[in-house]
Coordinates of C-alpha atoms and ligand atoms in Angstrom, one line a residue:
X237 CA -14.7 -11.3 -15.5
X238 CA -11.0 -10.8 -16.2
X239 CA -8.5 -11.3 -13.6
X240 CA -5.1 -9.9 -13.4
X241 CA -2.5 -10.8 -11.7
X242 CA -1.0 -9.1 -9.0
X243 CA 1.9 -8.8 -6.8
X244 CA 1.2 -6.7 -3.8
X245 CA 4.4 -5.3 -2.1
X246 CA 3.9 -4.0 1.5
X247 CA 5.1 -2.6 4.9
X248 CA 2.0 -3.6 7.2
X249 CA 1.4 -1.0 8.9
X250 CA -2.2 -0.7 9.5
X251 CA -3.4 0.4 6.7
X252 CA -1.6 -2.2 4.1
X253 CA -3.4 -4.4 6.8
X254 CA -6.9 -2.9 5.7
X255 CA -5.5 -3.2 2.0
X256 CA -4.7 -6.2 2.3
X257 CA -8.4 -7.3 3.5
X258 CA -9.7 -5.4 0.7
X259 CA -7.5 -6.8 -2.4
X260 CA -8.2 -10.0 -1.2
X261 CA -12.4 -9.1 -1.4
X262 CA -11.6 -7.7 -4.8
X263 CA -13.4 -10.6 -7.3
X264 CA -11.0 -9.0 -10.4
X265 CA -7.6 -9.7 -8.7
X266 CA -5.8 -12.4 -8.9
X267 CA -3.0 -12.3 -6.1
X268 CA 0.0 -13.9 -6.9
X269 CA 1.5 -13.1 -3.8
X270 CA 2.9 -10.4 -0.8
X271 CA 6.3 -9.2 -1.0
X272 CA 7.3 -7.2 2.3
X273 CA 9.9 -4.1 2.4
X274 CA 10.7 -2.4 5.8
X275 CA 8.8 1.0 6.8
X276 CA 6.7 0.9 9.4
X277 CA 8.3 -1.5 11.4
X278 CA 11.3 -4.0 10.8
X279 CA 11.3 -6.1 7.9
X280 CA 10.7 -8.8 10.5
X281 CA 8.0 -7.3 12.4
X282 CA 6.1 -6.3 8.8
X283 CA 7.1 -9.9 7.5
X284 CA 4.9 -11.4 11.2
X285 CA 2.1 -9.1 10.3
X286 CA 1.6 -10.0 7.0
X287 CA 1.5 -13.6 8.2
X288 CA -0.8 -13.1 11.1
X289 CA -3.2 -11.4 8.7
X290 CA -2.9 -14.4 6.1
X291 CA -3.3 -17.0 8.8
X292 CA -6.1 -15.0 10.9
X293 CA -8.0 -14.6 7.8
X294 CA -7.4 -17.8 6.2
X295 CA -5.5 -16.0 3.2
X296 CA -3.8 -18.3 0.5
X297 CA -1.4 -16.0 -0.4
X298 CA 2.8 -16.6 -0.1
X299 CA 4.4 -14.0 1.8
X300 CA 8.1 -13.0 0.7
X301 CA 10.3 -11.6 3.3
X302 CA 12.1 -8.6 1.2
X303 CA 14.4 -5.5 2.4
X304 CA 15.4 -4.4 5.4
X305 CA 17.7 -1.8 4.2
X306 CA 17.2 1.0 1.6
X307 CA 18.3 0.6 -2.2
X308 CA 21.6 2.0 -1.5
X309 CA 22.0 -0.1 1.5
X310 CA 20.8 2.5 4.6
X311 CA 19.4 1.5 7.5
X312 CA 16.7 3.1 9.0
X313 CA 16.7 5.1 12.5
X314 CA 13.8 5.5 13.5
X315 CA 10.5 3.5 12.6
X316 CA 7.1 5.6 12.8
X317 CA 5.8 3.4 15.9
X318 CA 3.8 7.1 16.9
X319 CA 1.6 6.4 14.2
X320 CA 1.3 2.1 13.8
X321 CA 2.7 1.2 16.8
X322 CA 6.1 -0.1 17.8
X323 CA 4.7 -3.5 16.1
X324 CA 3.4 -2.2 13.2
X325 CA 0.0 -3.0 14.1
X326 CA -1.1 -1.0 16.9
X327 CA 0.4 -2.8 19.9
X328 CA -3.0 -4.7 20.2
X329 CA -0.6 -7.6 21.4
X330 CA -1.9 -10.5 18.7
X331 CA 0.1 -14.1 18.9
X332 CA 2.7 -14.6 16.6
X333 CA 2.0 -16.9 13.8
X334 CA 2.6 -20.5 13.2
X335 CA 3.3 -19.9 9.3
X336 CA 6.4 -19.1 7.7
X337 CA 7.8 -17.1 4.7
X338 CA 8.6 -18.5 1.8
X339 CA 11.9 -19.6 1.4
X340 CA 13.2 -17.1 -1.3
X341 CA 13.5 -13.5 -1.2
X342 CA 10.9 -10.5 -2.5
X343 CA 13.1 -9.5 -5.2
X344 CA 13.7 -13.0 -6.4
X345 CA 10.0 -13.6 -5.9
X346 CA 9.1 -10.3 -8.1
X347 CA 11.8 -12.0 -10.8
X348 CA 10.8 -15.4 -11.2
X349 CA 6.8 -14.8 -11.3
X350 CA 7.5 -12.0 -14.0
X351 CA 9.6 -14.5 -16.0
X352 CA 7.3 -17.2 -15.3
X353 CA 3.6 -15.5 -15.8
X354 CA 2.5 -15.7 -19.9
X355 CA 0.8 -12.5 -18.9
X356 CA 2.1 -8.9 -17.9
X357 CA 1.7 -9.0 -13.9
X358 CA 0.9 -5.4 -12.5
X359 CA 2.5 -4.4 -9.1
X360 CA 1.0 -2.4 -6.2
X361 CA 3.6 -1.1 -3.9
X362 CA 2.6 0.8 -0.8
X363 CA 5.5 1.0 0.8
X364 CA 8.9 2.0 -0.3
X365 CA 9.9 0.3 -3.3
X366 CA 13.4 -1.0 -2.5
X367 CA 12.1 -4.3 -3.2
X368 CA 11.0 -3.7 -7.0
X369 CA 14.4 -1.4 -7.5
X370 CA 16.1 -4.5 -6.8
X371 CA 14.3 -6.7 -8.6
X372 CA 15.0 -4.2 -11.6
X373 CA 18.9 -4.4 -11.0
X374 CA 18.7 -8.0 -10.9
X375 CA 16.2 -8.9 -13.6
X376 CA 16.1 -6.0 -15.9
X377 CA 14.4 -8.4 -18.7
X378 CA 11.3 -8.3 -17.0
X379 CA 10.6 -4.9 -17.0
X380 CA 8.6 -6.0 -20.0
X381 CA 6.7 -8.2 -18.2
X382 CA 5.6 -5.7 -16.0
X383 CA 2.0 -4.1 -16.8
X384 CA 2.1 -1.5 -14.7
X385 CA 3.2 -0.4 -11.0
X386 CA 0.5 1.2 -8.9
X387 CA 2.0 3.0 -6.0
X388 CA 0.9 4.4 -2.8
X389 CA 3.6 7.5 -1.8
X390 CA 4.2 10.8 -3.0
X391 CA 2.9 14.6 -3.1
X392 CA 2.4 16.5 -5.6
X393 CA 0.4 19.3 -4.7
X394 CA -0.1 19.3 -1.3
X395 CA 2.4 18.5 1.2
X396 CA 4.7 16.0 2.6
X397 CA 4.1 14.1 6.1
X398 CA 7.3 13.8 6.6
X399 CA 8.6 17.0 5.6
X400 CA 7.2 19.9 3.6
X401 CA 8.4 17.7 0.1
X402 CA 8.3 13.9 0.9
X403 CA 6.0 11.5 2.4
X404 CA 7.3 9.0 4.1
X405 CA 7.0 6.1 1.5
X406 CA 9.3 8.1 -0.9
X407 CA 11.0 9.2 2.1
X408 CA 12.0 6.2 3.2
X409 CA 14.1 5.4 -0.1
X410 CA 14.1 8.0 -2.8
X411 CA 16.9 6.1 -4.8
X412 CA 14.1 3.1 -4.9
X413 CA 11.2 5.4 -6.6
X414 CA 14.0 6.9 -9.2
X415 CA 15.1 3.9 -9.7
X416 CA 11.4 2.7 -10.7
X417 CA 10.6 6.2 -12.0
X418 CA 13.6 5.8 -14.9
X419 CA 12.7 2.7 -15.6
X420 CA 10.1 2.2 -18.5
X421 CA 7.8 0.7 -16.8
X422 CA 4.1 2.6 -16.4
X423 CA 3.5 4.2 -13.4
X424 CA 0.0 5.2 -11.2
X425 CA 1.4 7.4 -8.6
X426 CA -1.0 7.6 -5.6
X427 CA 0.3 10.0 -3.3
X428 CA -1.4 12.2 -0.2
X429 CA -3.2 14.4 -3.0
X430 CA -5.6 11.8 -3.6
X431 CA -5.3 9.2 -0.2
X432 CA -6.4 12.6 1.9
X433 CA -9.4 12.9 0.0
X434 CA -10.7 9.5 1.5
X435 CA -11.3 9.5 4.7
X436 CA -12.9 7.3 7.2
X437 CA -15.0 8.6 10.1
X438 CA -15.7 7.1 13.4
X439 CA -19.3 6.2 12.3
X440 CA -18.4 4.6 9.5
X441 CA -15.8 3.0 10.8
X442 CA -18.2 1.6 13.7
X443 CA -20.0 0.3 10.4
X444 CA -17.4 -1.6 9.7
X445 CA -16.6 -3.2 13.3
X446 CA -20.9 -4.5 13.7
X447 CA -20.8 -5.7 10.0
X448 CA -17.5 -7.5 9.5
X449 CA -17.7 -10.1 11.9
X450 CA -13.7 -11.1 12.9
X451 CA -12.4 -8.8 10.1
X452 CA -14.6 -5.4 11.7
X453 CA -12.9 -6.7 14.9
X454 CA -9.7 -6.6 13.9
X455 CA -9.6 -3.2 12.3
X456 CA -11.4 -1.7 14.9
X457 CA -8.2 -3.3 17.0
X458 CA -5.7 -2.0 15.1
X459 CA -7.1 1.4 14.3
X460 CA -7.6 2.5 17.9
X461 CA -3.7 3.4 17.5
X462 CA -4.1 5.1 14.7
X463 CA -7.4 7.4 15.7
X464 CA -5.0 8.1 19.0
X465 CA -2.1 9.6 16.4
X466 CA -4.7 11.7 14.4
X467 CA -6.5 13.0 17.6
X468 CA -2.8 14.0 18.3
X469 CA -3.0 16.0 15.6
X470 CA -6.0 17.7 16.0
X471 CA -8.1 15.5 13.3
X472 CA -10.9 14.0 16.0
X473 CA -13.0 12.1 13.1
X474 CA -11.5 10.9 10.2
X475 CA -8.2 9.3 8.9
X476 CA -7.3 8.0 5.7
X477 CA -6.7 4.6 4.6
X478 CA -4.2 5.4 1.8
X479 CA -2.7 2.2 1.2
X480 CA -6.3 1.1 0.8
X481 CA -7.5 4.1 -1.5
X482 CA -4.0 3.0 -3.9
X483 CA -5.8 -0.2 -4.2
X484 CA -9.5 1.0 -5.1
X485 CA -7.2 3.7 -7.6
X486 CA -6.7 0.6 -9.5
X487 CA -10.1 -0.4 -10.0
X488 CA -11.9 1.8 -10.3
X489 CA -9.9 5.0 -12.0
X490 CA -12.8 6.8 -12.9
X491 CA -13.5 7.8 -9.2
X492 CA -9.8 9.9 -9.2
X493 CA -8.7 13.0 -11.4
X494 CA -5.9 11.4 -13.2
X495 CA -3.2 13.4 -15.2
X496 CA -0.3 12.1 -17.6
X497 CA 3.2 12.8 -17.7
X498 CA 6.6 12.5 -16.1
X499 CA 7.8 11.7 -12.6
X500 CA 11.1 12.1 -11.0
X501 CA 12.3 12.0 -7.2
X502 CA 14.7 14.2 -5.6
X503 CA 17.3 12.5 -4.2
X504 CA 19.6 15.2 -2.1
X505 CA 19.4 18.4 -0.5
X506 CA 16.1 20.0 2.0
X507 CA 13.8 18.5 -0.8
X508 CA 15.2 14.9 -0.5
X509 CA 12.0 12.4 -1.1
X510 CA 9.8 15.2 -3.3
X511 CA 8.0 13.9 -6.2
X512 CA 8.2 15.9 -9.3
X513 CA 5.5 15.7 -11.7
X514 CA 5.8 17.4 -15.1
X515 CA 2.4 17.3 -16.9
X516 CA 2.4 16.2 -20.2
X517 CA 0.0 14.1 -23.1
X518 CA 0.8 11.0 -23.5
X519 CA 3.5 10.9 -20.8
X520 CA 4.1 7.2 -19.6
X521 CA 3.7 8.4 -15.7
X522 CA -0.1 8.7 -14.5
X523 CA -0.7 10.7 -11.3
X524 CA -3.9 10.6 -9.3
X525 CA -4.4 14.6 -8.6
X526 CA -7.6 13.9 -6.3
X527 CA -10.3 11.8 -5.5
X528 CA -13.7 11.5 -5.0
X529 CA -14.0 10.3 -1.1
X530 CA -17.5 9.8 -1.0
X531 CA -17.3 7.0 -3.8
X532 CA -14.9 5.4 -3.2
X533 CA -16.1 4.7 0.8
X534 CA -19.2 3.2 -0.9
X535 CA -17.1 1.0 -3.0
X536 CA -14.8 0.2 -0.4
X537 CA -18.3 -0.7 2.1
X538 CA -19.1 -2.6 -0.4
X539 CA -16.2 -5.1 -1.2
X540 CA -15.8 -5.6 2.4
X541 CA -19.1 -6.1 3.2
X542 CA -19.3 -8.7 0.1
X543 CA -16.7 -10.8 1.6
X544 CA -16.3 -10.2 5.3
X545 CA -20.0 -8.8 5.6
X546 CA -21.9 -11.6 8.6
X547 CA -25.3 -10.7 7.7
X548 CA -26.0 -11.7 3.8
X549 CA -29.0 -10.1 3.7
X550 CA -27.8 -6.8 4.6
X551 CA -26.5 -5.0 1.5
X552 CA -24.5 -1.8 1.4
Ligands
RIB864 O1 2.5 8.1 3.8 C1 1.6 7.0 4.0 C2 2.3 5.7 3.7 O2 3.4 5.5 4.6 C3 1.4 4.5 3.8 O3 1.8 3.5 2.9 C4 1.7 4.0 5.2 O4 1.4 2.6 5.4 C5 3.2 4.3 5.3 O5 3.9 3.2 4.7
CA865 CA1 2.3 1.2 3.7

């Protein structure tokens, strides 16, 4: 089977914690390593989570502490703790790691494995994307080596959740996704279209929690917070994973409506953090329009069970 190599850029945030579990159960990626960008939390509290996860889960992975302030050099006022907590992972109360970050930054780690890898790397960035902006400035040279960035953010034609326009991952830094979006590097934009099309339920998610041994436990730990924020909402069974549903989007395209053409963000004014997409053949942009949920939960089910599954015998 081929491998490629990825670079999986991150705000954890319970569900990069779920995608996290899942790329590492995905037999075709090759992680080269997690690059964290503030959202929602602090750079230093999503930096700690991506650690605990690693060192609970006895992932090999290098994380890269990254930005803590926008592309233009904001900082932010207000992180979402209503919805992951005001650790980032649902105030369960884990121990802070032993490990540590690596000693250089995101952006320099983007740089040096672009320049260093004889083959493109691809990127998946759910988060904002200050982190690959800057690598961009830095480094323009390996915009070449980049295959492609898959990106969880965005809203095309539905709406934001953050305001009418933007969600929050565009939101958060709309010079960052214009940045990437001018570039020449391909794009798969992700955005609430599609992520809202796959949902999880409470049954399946009790699923999860019997069949995943440490791994159910934990995201049954972290998600309580999260069922508490949609049942705030109104939404009593169900929440997506979209973070998680960006990753599957780069497996397994087939399972989303796709369309080609060109992205831009807005940048001021009431639409600040919209994503524009003009449709158009052959187009460099790809935007996932919808998805089909059912399929992808089976696929999802499955990885998870194929790696973190405690009864071998039980197949999905
Ligand atoms: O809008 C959803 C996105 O914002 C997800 O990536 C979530 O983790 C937050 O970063
Ligand atoms: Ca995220």
């Amino acid at each position: 089977m081929d491998r490629y190599k990825l670079i999986f850029d991150t705000d954890p945030g319970i569900d990069d914690a779920v995608a996290l579990l899942l790329l590492h159960a995905m037999p075709s990626v090759d992680l080269q390593g997690i690059t964290t960008v503030f959202g929602n939390a602090s750079i230093e509290d999503c930096t700690r989570n991506a650690l605990y996860i690693c060192e609970r889960f006895g992932l090999p992975y290098g994380v890269f502490q990254g930005a803590g302030v926008s592309f233009l050099g904001a900082e932010e006022e207000d992180y979402p703790d209503f919805v992951h907590g005001r650790d980032g992972l649902g105030d369960v109360g884990f121990s802070p790691p032993s490990r540590l970050p690596a000693k250089i930054s995101a952006a320099d780690f983007i740089v040096q494995a672009a320049r260093m890898s004889s083959d493109p790397i691809e990127i998946l960035a759910v988060g904002r994307m200050t982190n690959i902006a800057r690598a961009f400035e830095i480094a323009p040279d390996i915009k070449s080596k980049i295959r492609r960035v898959v990106m969880m953010g965005g809203a095309v034609g539905v709406a934001g959740n953050v305001t009418e326009w933007a969600e929050a991952n565009i939101y958060g830094d709309p010079e960052a996704a214009d940045h990437i979006f001018m570039s020449d590097v391909p794009v798969l934009m992700v955005g609430l279209d599609a992520t809202l099309m796959h949902q999880i339920s409470r049954t399946q998610l009790a699923t999860l929690t019997d069949d995943l041994g440490d791994a159910g436990e934990f995201i049954w730990q972290i998600k309580q917070h999260y069922l508490n924020f949609y049942a705030s909402k109104g939404v009593f069974d169900g929440f997506p994973i979209h973070d998680a549903t960006a990753a599957l989007a780069m497996i397994f395209p087939d399972d989303f409506e796709i369309a080609e053409g060109d992205l831009r963000c807005v940048t001021a004014g009431d639409q600040r953090g919209r994503t524009i997409f003009s449709e158009r053949h052959g187009g460099h942009h790809q935007v996932a329009l919808s998805a089909q949920g059912t399929t992808l939960w089976r696929r999802f089910n499955a990885l998870m069970h194929a790696q973190f599954g405690v009864d071998s015998s039980k197949t999905v």
